Structure formats: structure tokens, C-alpha cells
Amino acid sequence: MSLKDFKLQNKNIPYYHFSYKGNFYKDLRAKNMILADGTRINSFFNQKTFEQHNFDQPYVRFRKAAMFIVHYFPDQTGRDLDNYIYKPVIDSLRKTGIFFDDTWQNISLFLLGDHSEQEKIEVFLVPHHSASAFMQEYMSERFQSELTFDEIVYPQNTDLIQFEEKDNNNEKKLTSFW
């Protein structure tokens, strides 16, 4: 069953968890959205979502929710999460009726990447008001690492950042400030 709960201030807060296994990194970038076996990617996600959700049991609906999409990759190849089209995943969840609509007024999206032996996508849907607590309590174990500040780079000259661009039409250099 996809419906679970976690504790927040001594209250049980419902959330949903869905998981999809497969090699999606190529298919979620394609414009035609058809898998190698000829299945439309929308149909695939609809089927897998409906298999995980029990419509016969009572379930909750969220008026406003936060959706965490965690895309796991089997290697350390750099991949830009913003280049993938997660619409089929989001639409399949919307069709279950567990949230009202996927407009910005109803859903906030968080895209996260992580490493796993096999590529997969996990989706967590939580009430909007408890998104930060869910992230801190439940999701933090996936992203814990040794406290280090090597991830942060402070530019030497913070007053002005400039770079040169080449104008292809007249071959002169343009200086950009931002």
C-alpha cells in the first residue's frame, strides 16, 4: 500500500510513497515518450502507480501537497535533473485522486538525485505544511554525509563578476556584468 504515516508533534501525518524501477534517464528526455518495448511512458507510469495504490481501502486526499521526486542513478555520471520530463509520473499520481490538481496552487515539487545500484524513481507526496519536517526526519538519511564546507565556494571578488563573450557577427569581445 502506498499510504503510510510519520510522526510530527505526536500526530500521525499521512504520506504516499511510490517506487518505479527502470532505465528512465533516456526515456524521460525523449520527446515522443515511448519506451524501448513500444509502451507509451504515460501508460507505463499509470499502470505502475495504480498497482501500488489500493483504491479499495479508504485513503486521504491532499488539497495542498509537496511532492519529492527522487531519481536514483546507477553511476556517478553527471546528469541534470532539470533536463528530465517528470510529467508522466506527476500525471499518473494525479489520476489516483490523492491530490486535487497539479497546479502550482496545489503542488510544490522537489527534485532530488541520489545513487543506487539500479536506476529507479521514488515519489513521496506529503501535506504541504509538513514538507520540511518530512524532509528533515524521513529523507535526511538518504542525503547525510560528513559535515564539510568543501561544497561551498566563495568567489574572491564578490563586488563584480564579469566574463567575456564573443559576438559571432563582428568578432569583438563583449563584457557581461551580472
JSON list of C-alpha atoms in Angstrom, two decimals:
[
{"chain": "A", "resi": 1, "resn": "MET", "atom": "CA", "xyz": [0.00, 0.00, 0.00]},
{"chain": "A", "resi": 2, "resn": "SER", "atom": "CA", "xyz": [1.34, 3.41, -0.90]},
{"chain": "A", "resi": 3, "resn": "LEU", "atom": "CA", "xyz": [-0.26, 5.22, 2.07]},
{"chain": "A", "resi": 4, "resn": "LYS", "atom": "CA", "xyz": [1.96, 5.49, 5.15]},
{"chain": "A", "resi": 5, "resn": "ASP", "atom": "CA", "xyz": [2.39, 7.92, 8.03]},
{"chain": "A", "resi": 6, "resn": "PHE", "atom": "CA", "xyz": [5.08, 9.60, 10.09]},
{"chain": "A", "resi": 7, "resn": "LYS", "atom": "CA", "xyz": [5.06, 11.32, 13.47]},
{"chain": "A", "resi": 8, "resn": "LEU", "atom": "CA", "xyz": [5.07, 15.11, 13.73]},
{"chain": "A", "resi": 9, "resn": "GLN", "atom": "CA", "xyz": [4.44, 16.70, 17.13]},
{"chain": "A", "resi": 10, "resn": "ASN", "atom": "CA", "xyz": [2.81, 13.49, 18.39]},
{"chain": "A", "resi": 11, "resn": "LYS", "atom": "CA", "xyz": [0.43, 13.35, 15.41]},
{"chain": "A", "resi": 12, "resn": "ASN", "atom": "CA", "xyz": [0.38, 10.81, 12.63]},
{"chain": "A", "resi": 13, "resn": "ILE", "atom": "CA", "xyz": [0.80, 12.62, 9.32]},
{"chain": "A", "resi": 14, "resn": "PRO", "atom": "CA", "xyz": [-0.18, 10.62, 6.22]},
{"chain": "A", "resi": 15, "resn": "TYR", "atom": "CA", "xyz": [2.07, 10.50, 3.18]},
{"chain": "A", "resi": 16, "resn": "TYR", "atom": "CA", "xyz": [2.31, 8.45, -0.01]},
{"chain": "A", "resi": 17, "resn": "HIS", "atom": "CA", "xyz": [5.31, 6.56, -1.31]},
{"chain": "A", "resi": 18, "resn": "PHE", "atom": "CA", "xyz": [5.55, 5.21, -4.86]},
{"chain": "A", "resi": 19, "resn": "SER", "atom": "CA", "xyz": [8.51, 3.48, -6.48]},
{"chain": "A", "resi": 20, "resn": "TYR", "atom": "CA", "xyz": [9.29, 2.83, -10.16]},
{"chain": "A", "resi": 21, "resn": "LYS", "atom": "CA", "xyz": [12.18, 0.67, -11.37]},
{"chain": "A", "resi": 22, "resn": "GLY", "atom": "CA", "xyz": [13.62, 1.02, -14.83]},
{"chain": "A", "resi": 23, "resn": "ASN", "atom": "CA", "xyz": [16.12, 2.83, -17.01]},
{"chain": "A", "resi": 24, "resn": "PHE", "atom": "CA", "xyz": [14.34, 6.15, -17.30]},
{"chain": "A", "resi": 25, "resn": "TYR", "atom": "CA", "xyz": [17.18, 8.58, -17.87]},
{"chain": "A", "resi": 26, "resn": "LYS", "atom": "CA", "xyz": [16.91, 8.22, -21.65]},
{"chain": "A", "resi": 27, "resn": "ASP", "atom": "CA", "xyz": [13.14, 7.86, -21.85]},
{"chain": "A", "resi": 28, "resn": "LEU", "atom": "CA", "xyz": [12.29, 10.88, -19.70]},
{"chain": "A", "resi": 29, "resn": "ARG", "atom": "CA", "xyz": [14.31, 13.07, -22.04]},
{"chain": "A", "resi": 30, "resn": "ALA", "atom": "CA", "xyz": [12.70, 11.89, -25.27]},
{"chain": "A", "resi": 31, "resn": "LYS", "atom": "CA", "xyz": [10.02, 13.99, -26.88]},
{"chain": "A", "resi": 32, "resn": "ASN", "atom": "CA", "xyz": [7.94, 11.04, -28.07]},
{"chain": "A", "resi": 33, "resn": "MET", "atom": "CA", "xyz": [7.96, 9.36, -24.64]},
{"chain": "A", "resi": 34, "resn": "ILE", "atom": "CA", "xyz": [7.85, 5.77, -25.91]},
{"chain": "A", "resi": 35, "resn": "LEU", "atom": "CA", "xyz": [9.79, 3.04, -24.10]},
{"chain": "A", "resi": 36, "resn": "ALA", "atom": "CA", "xyz": [12.06, 0.58, -25.92]},
{"chain": "A", "resi": 37, "resn": "ASP", "atom": "CA", "xyz": [9.34, -2.11, -25.87]},
{"chain": "A", "resi": 38, "resn": "GLY", "atom": "CA", "xyz": [6.88, 0.26, -27.61]},
{"chain": "A", "resi": 39, "resn": "THR", "atom": "CA", "xyz": [4.87, 1.10, -24.47]},
{"chain": "A", "resi": 40, "resn": "ARG", "atom": "CA", "xyz": [3.92, 4.74, -24.08]},
{"chain": "A", "resi": 41, "resn": "ILE", "atom": "CA", "xyz": [5.64, 6.07, -20.98]},
{"chain": "A", "resi": 42, "resn": "ASN", "atom": "CA", "xyz": [2.34, 7.57, -19.71]},
{"chain": "A", "resi": 43, "resn": "SER", "atom": "CA", "xyz": [0.76, 4.09, -19.80]},
{"chain": "A", "resi": 44, "resn": "PHE", "atom": "CA", "xyz": [3.73, 2.57, -18.00]},
{"chain": "A", "resi": 45, "resn": "PHE", "atom": "CA", "xyz": [3.58, 5.05, -15.11]},
{"chain": "A", "resi": 46, "resn": "ASN", "atom": "CA", "xyz": [-0.23, 4.83, -14.90]},
{"chain": "A", "resi": 47, "resn": "GLN", "atom": "CA", "xyz": [-0.05, 1.03, -14.63]},
{"chain": "A", "resi": 48, "resn": "LYS", "atom": "CA", "xyz": [2.76, 1.01, -12.04]},
{"chain": "A", "resi": 49, "resn": "THR", "atom": "CA", "xyz": [1.10, 3.74, -9.96]},
{"chain": "A", "resi": 50, "resn": "PHE", "atom": "CA", "xyz": [-2.29, 2.02, -9.94]},
{"chain": "A", "resi": 51, "resn": "GLU", "atom": "CA", "xyz": [-0.63, -1.28, -8.94]},
{"chain": "A", "resi": 52, "resn": "GLN", "atom": "CA", "xyz": [0.80, 0.42, -5.85]},
{"chain": "A", "resi": 53, "resn": "HIS", "atom": "CA", "xyz": [-2.34, 2.29, -4.76]},
{"chain": "A", "resi": 54, "resn": "ASN", "atom": "CA", "xyz": [-5.21, 0.41, -3.13]},
{"chain": "A", "resi": 55, "resn": "PHE", "atom": "CA", "xyz": [-8.45, 2.01, -4.28]},
{"chain": "A", "resi": 56, "resn": "ASP", "atom": "CA", "xyz": [-10.49, -0.43, -2.17]},
{"chain": "A", "resi": 57, "resn": "GLN", "atom": "CA", "xyz": [-9.16, 0.97, 1.10]},
{"chain": "A", "resi": 58, "resn": "PRO", "atom": "CA", "xyz": [-10.00, 4.43, 2.48]},
{"chain": "A", "resi": 59, "resn": "TYR", "atom": "CA", "xyz": [-7.36, 6.93, 1.50]},
{"chain": "A", "resi": 60, "resn": "VAL", "atom": "CA", "xyz": [-6.64, 10.60, 2.09]},
{"chain": "A", "resi": 61, "resn": "ARG", "atom": "CA", "xyz": [-6.55, 13.42, -0.44]},
{"chain": "A", "resi": 62, "resn": "PHE", "atom": "CA", "xyz": [-4.33, 16.45, -0.14]},
{"chain": "A", "resi": 63, "resn": "ARG", "atom": "CA", "xyz": [-5.61, 19.90, -1.09]},
{"chain": "A", "resi": 64, "resn": "LYS", "atom": "CA", "xyz": [-2.06, 21.25, -0.98]},
{"chain": "A", "resi": 65, "resn": "ALA", "atom": "CA", "xyz": [0.92, 18.91, -1.08]},
{"chain": "A", "resi": 66, "resn": "ALA", "atom": "CA", "xyz": [4.66, 18.70, -1.58]},
{"chain": "A", "resi": 67, "resn": "MET", "atom": "CA", "xyz": [5.95, 16.08, -4.00]},
{"chain": "A", "resi": 68, "resn": "PHE", "atom": "CA", "xyz": [9.50, 14.80, -3.61]},
{"chain": "A", "resi": 69, "resn": "ILE", "atom": "CA", "xyz": [10.76, 13.06, -6.76]},
{"chain": "A", "resi": 70, "resn": "VAL", "atom": "CA", "xyz": [13.99, 11.19, -6.06]},
{"chain": "A", "resi": 71, "resn": "HIS", "atom": "CA", "xyz": [15.72, 9.92, -9.19]},
{"chain": "A", "resi": 72, "resn": "TYR", "atom": "CA", "xyz": [18.38, 7.30, -8.39]},
{"chain": "A", "resi": 73, "resn": "PHE", "atom": "CA", "xyz": [21.19, 6.68, -10.87]},
{"chain": "A", "resi": 74, "resn": "PRO", "atom": "CA", "xyz": [23.45, 3.59, -11.02]},
{"chain": "A", "resi": 75, "resn": "ASP", "atom": "CA", "xyz": [26.66, 5.52, -11.70]},
{"chain": "A", "resi": 76, "resn": "GLN", "atom": "CA", "xyz": [28.29, 8.84, -10.96]},
{"chain": "A", "resi": 77, "resn": "THR", "atom": "CA", "xyz": [27.75, 10.29, -14.45]},
{"chain": "A", "resi": 78, "resn": "GLY", "atom": "CA", "xyz": [26.68, 13.91, -14.21]},
{"chain": "A", "resi": 79, "resn": "ARG", "atom": "CA", "xyz": [23.04, 14.30, -15.21]},
{"chain": "A", "resi": 80, "resn": "ASP", "atom": "CA", "xyz": [20.93, 17.45, -14.95]},
{"chain": "A", "resi": 81, "resn": "LEU", "atom": "CA", "xyz": [17.63, 16.72, -13.21]},
{"chain": "A", "resi": 82, "resn": "ASP", "atom": "CA", "xyz": [16.04, 19.74, -14.88]},
{"chain": "A", "resi": 83, "resn": "ASN", "atom": "CA", "xyz": [16.53, 18.09, -18.29]},
{"chain": "A", "resi": 84, "resn": "TYR", "atom": "CA", "xyz": [14.13, 15.27, -17.48]},
{"chain": "A", "resi": 85, "resn": "ILE", "atom": "CA", "xyz": [10.40, 15.36, -18.07]},
{"chain": "A", "resi": 86, "resn": "TYR", "atom": "CA", "xyz": [8.65, 14.08, -14.93]},
{"chain": "A", "resi": 87, "resn": "LYS", "atom": "CA", "xyz": [5.17, 14.95, -16.23]},
{"chain": "A", "resi": 88, "resn": "PRO", "atom": "CA", "xyz": [4.13, 11.29, -16.80]},
{"chain": "A", "resi": 89, "resn": "VAL", "atom": "CA", "xyz": [4.99, 10.50, -13.17]},
{"chain": "A", "resi": 90, "resn": "ILE", "atom": "CA", "xyz": [3.10, 13.51, -11.81]},
{"chain": "A", "resi": 91, "resn": "ASP", "atom": "CA", "xyz": [0.07, 12.91, -14.06]},
{"chain": "A", "resi": 92, "resn": "SER", "atom": "CA", "xyz": [-0.18, 9.25, -13.05]},
{"chain": "A", "resi": 93, "resn": "LEU", "atom": "CA", "xyz": [-0.30, 10.26, -9.38]},
{"chain": "A", "resi": 94, "resn": "ARG", "atom": "CA", "xyz": [-2.91, 12.93, -10.13]},
{"chain": "A", "resi": 95, "resn": "LYS", "atom": "CA", "xyz": [-5.13, 10.27, -11.75]},
{"chain": "A", "resi": 96, "resn": "THR", "atom": "CA", "xyz": [-5.28, 8.35, -8.45]},
{"chain": "A", "resi": 97, "resn": "GLY", "atom": "CA", "xyz": [-7.14, 11.26, -6.87]},
{"chain": "A", "resi": 98, "resn": "ILE", "atom": "CA", "xyz": [-4.78, 11.53, -3.88]},
{"chain": "A", "resi": 99, "resn": "PHE", "atom": "CA", "xyz": [-4.35, 15.25, -4.58]},
{"chain": "A", "resi": 100, "resn": "PHE", "atom": "CA", "xyz": [-6.73, 17.66, -6.20]},
{"chain": "A", "resi": 101, "resn": "ASP", "atom": "CA", "xyz": [-4.71, 19.10, -9.05]},
{"chain": "A", "resi": 102, "resn": "ASP", "atom": "CA", "xyz": [-1.11, 19.55, -10.17]},
{"chain": "A", "resi": 103, "resn": "THR", "atom": "CA", "xyz": [-1.25, 23.34, -10.47]},
{"chain": "A", "resi": 104, "resn": "TRP", "atom": "CA", "xyz": [1.23, 25.45, -8.54]},
{"chain": "A", "resi": 105, "resn": "GLN", "atom": "CA", "xyz": [-1.52, 26.31, -6.05]},
{"chain": "A", "resi": 106, "resn": "ASN", "atom": "CA", "xyz": [-1.84, 22.62, -5.09]},
{"chain": "A", "resi": 107, "resn": "ILE", "atom": "CA", "xyz": [1.60, 21.05, -5.57]},
{"chain": "A", "resi": 108, "resn": "SER", "atom": "CA", "xyz": [5.17, 22.08, -4.80]},
{"chain": "A", "resi": 109, "resn": "LEU", "atom": "CA", "xyz": [7.85, 19.96, -6.48]},
{"chain": "A", "resi": 110, "resn": "PHE", "atom": "CA", "xyz": [11.24, 18.93, -5.17]},
{"chain": "A", "resi": 111, "resn": "LEU", "atom": "CA", "xyz": [13.66, 17.11, -7.49]},
{"chain": "A", "resi": 112, "resn": "LEU", "atom": "CA", "xyz": [16.42, 15.16, -5.80]},
{"chain": "A", "resi": 113, "resn": "GLY", "atom": "CA", "xyz": [19.11, 12.91, -7.19]},
{"chain": "A", "resi": 114, "resn": "ASP", "atom": "CA", "xyz": [20.90, 10.05, -5.47]},
{"chain": "A", "resi": 115, "resn": "HIS", "atom": "CA", "xyz": [22.93, 6.93, -6.18]},
{"chain": "A", "resi": 116, "resn": "SER", "atom": "CA", "xyz": [21.60, 3.36, -6.19]},
{"chain": "A", "resi": 117, "resn": "GLU", "atom": "CA", "xyz": [22.71, 0.05, -7.66]},
{"chain": "A", "resi": 118, "resn": "GLN", "atom": "CA", "xyz": [19.74, 0.10, -10.05]},
{"chain": "A", "resi": 119, "resn": "GLU", "atom": "CA", "xyz": [18.08, 3.15, -11.59]},
{"chain": "A", "resi": 120, "resn": "LYS", "atom": "CA", "xyz": [14.70, 3.95, -10.09]},
{"chain": "A", "resi": 121, "resn": "ILE", "atom": "CA", "xyz": [12.41, 6.81, -9.20]},
{"chain": "A", "resi": 122, "resn": "GLU", "atom": "CA", "xyz": [10.75, 7.20, -5.82]},
{"chain": "A", "resi": 123, "resn": "VAL", "atom": "CA", "xyz": [7.97, 9.69, -5.21]},
{"chain": "A", "resi": 124, "resn": "PHE", "atom": "CA", "xyz": [6.82, 10.93, -1.82]},
{"chain": "A", "resi": 125, "resn": "LEU", "atom": "CA", "xyz": [3.67, 13.03, -1.51]},
{"chain": "A", "resi": 126, "resn": "VAL", "atom": "CA", "xyz": [3.17, 14.79, 1.82]},
{"chain": "A", "resi": 127, "resn": "PRO", "atom": "CA", "xyz": [0.86, 17.52, 3.09]},
{"chain": "A", "resi": 128, "resn": "HIS", "atom": "CA", "xyz": [2.40, 20.87, 2.22]},
{"chain": "A", "resi": 129, "resn": "HIS", "atom": "CA", "xyz": [2.52, 22.08, 5.82]},
{"chain": "A", "resi": 130, "resn": "SER", "atom": "CA", "xyz": [4.71, 19.15, 6.86]},
{"chain": "A", "resi": 131, "resn": "ALA", "atom": "CA", "xyz": [7.14, 19.10, 3.91]},
{"chain": "A", "resi": 132, "resn": "SER", "atom": "CA", "xyz": [10.14, 20.49, 5.82]},
{"chain": "A", "resi": 133, "resn": "ALA", "atom": "CA", "xyz": [9.59, 18.13, 8.76]},
{"chain": "A", "resi": 134, "resn": "PHE", "atom": "CA", "xyz": [9.25, 15.17, 6.38]},
{"chain": "A", "resi": 135, "resn": "MET", "atom": "CA", "xyz": [12.44, 16.17, 4.58]},
{"chain": "A", "resi": 136, "resn": "GLN", "atom": "CA", "xyz": [14.34, 16.57, 7.83]},
{"chain": "A", "resi": 137, "resn": "GLU", "atom": "CA", "xyz": [13.06, 13.45, 9.57]},
{"chain": "A", "resi": 138, "resn": "TYR", "atom": "CA", "xyz": [12.48, 10.95, 6.79]},
{"chain": "A", "resi": 139, "resn": "MET", "atom": "CA", "xyz": [14.59, 12.00, 3.84]},
{"chain": "A", "resi": 140, "resn": "SER", "atom": "CA", "xyz": [17.71, 13.19, 5.68]},
{"chain": "A", "resi": 141, "resn": "GLU", "atom": "CA", "xyz": [19.13, 9.66, 5.93]},
{"chain": "A", "resi": 142, "resn": "ARG", "atom": "CA", "xyz": [19.35, 9.49, 2.13]},
{"chain": "A", "resi": 143, "resn": "PHE", "atom": "CA", "xyz": [21.46, 12.62, 1.95]},
{"chain": "A", "resi": 144, "resn": "GLN", "atom": "CA", "xyz": [23.53, 12.52, 5.11]},
{"chain": "A", "resi": 145, "resn": "SER", "atom": "CA", "xyz": [27.21, 12.96, 4.62]},
{"chain": "A", "resi": 146, "resn": "GLU", "atom": "CA", "xyz": [30.10, 14.13, 6.67]},
{"chain": "A", "resi": 147, "resn": "LEU", "atom": "CA", "xyz": [29.73, 17.80, 7.54]},
{"chain": "A", "resi": 148, "resn": "THR", "atom": "CA", "xyz": [32.03, 19.57, 5.15]},
{"chain": "A", "resi": 149, "resn": "PHE", "atom": "CA", "xyz": [32.19, 23.01, 3.70]},
{"chain": "A", "resi": 150, "resn": "ASP", "atom": "CA", "xyz": [34.02, 21.86, 0.56]},
{"chain": "A", "resi": 151, "resn": "GLU", "atom": "CA", "xyz": [30.64, 22.08, -1.19]},
{"chain": "A", "resi": 152, "resn": "ILE", "atom": "CA", "xyz": [30.59, 25.85, -0.77]},
{"chain": "A", "resi": 153, "resn": "VAL", "atom": "CA", "xyz": [32.78, 28.08, -2.91]},
{"chain": "A", "resi": 154, "resn": "TYR", "atom": "CA", "xyz": [33.12, 31.76, -2.10]},
{"chain": "A", "resi": 155, "resn": "PRO", "atom": "CA", "xyz": [34.25, 33.90, -5.05]},
{"chain": "A", "resi": 156, "resn": "GLN", "atom": "CA", "xyz": [37.22, 36.13, -4.27]},
{"chain": "A", "resi": 157, "resn": "ASN", "atom": "CA", "xyz": [35.65, 39.24, -5.78]},
{"chain": "A", "resi": 158, "resn": "THR", "atom": "CA", "xyz": [32.00, 39.38, -4.78]},
{"chain": "A", "resi": 159, "resn": "ASP", "atom": "CA", "xyz": [31.56, 43.01, -5.84]},
{"chain": "A", "resi": 160, "resn": "LEU", "atom": "CA", "xyz": [31.71, 42.32, -9.54]},
{"chain": "A", "resi": 161, "resn": "ILE", "atom": "CA", "xyz": [31.59, 39.15, -11.57]},
{"chain": "A", "resi": 162, "resn": "GLN", "atom": "CA", "xyz": [32.39, 39.53, -15.24]},
{"chain": "A", "resi": 163, "resn": "PHE", "atom": "CA", "xyz": [33.17, 37.32, -18.17]},
{"chain": "A", "resi": 164, "resn": "GLU", "atom": "CA", "xyz": [33.84, 37.85, -21.85]},
{"chain": "A", "resi": 165, "resn": "GLU", "atom": "CA", "xyz": [31.60, 36.75, -24.65]},
{"chain": "A", "resi": 166, "resn": "LYS", "atom": "CA", "xyz": [32.47, 36.65, -28.29]},
{"chain": "A", "resi": 167, "resn": "ASP", "atom": "CA", "xyz": [29.98, 38.20, -30.67]},
{"chain": "A", "resi": 168, "resn": "ASN", "atom": "CA", "xyz": [29.98, 35.89, -33.71]},
{"chain": "A", "resi": 169, "resn": "ASN", "atom": "CA", "xyz": [28.76, 38.59, -36.09]},
{"chain": "A", "resi": 170, "resn": "ASN", "atom": "CA", "xyz": [31.59, 41.06, -35.69]},
{"chain": "A", "resi": 171, "resn": "GLU", "atom": "CA", "xyz": [34.21, 39.01, -33.78]},
{"chain": "A", "resi": 172, "resn": "LYS", "atom": "CA", "xyz": [34.56, 41.56, -30.99]},
{"chain": "A", "resi": 173, "resn": "LYS", "atom": "CA", "xyz": [34.54, 40.68, -27.31]},
{"chain": "A", "resi": 174, "resn": "LEU", "atom": "CA", "xyz": [31.66, 41.82, -25.14]},
{"chain": "A", "resi": 175, "resn": "THR", "atom": "CA", "xyz": [31.98, 42.13, -21.38]},
{"chain": "A", "resi": 176, "resn": "SER", "atom": "CA", "xyz": [28.99, 40.97, -19.35]},
{"chain": "A", "resi": 177, "resn": "PHE", "atom": "CA", "xyz": [28.26, 42.00, -15.80]},
{"chain": "A", "resi": 178, "resn": "TRP", "atom": "CA", "xyz": [25.83, 40.20, -13.53]}
]
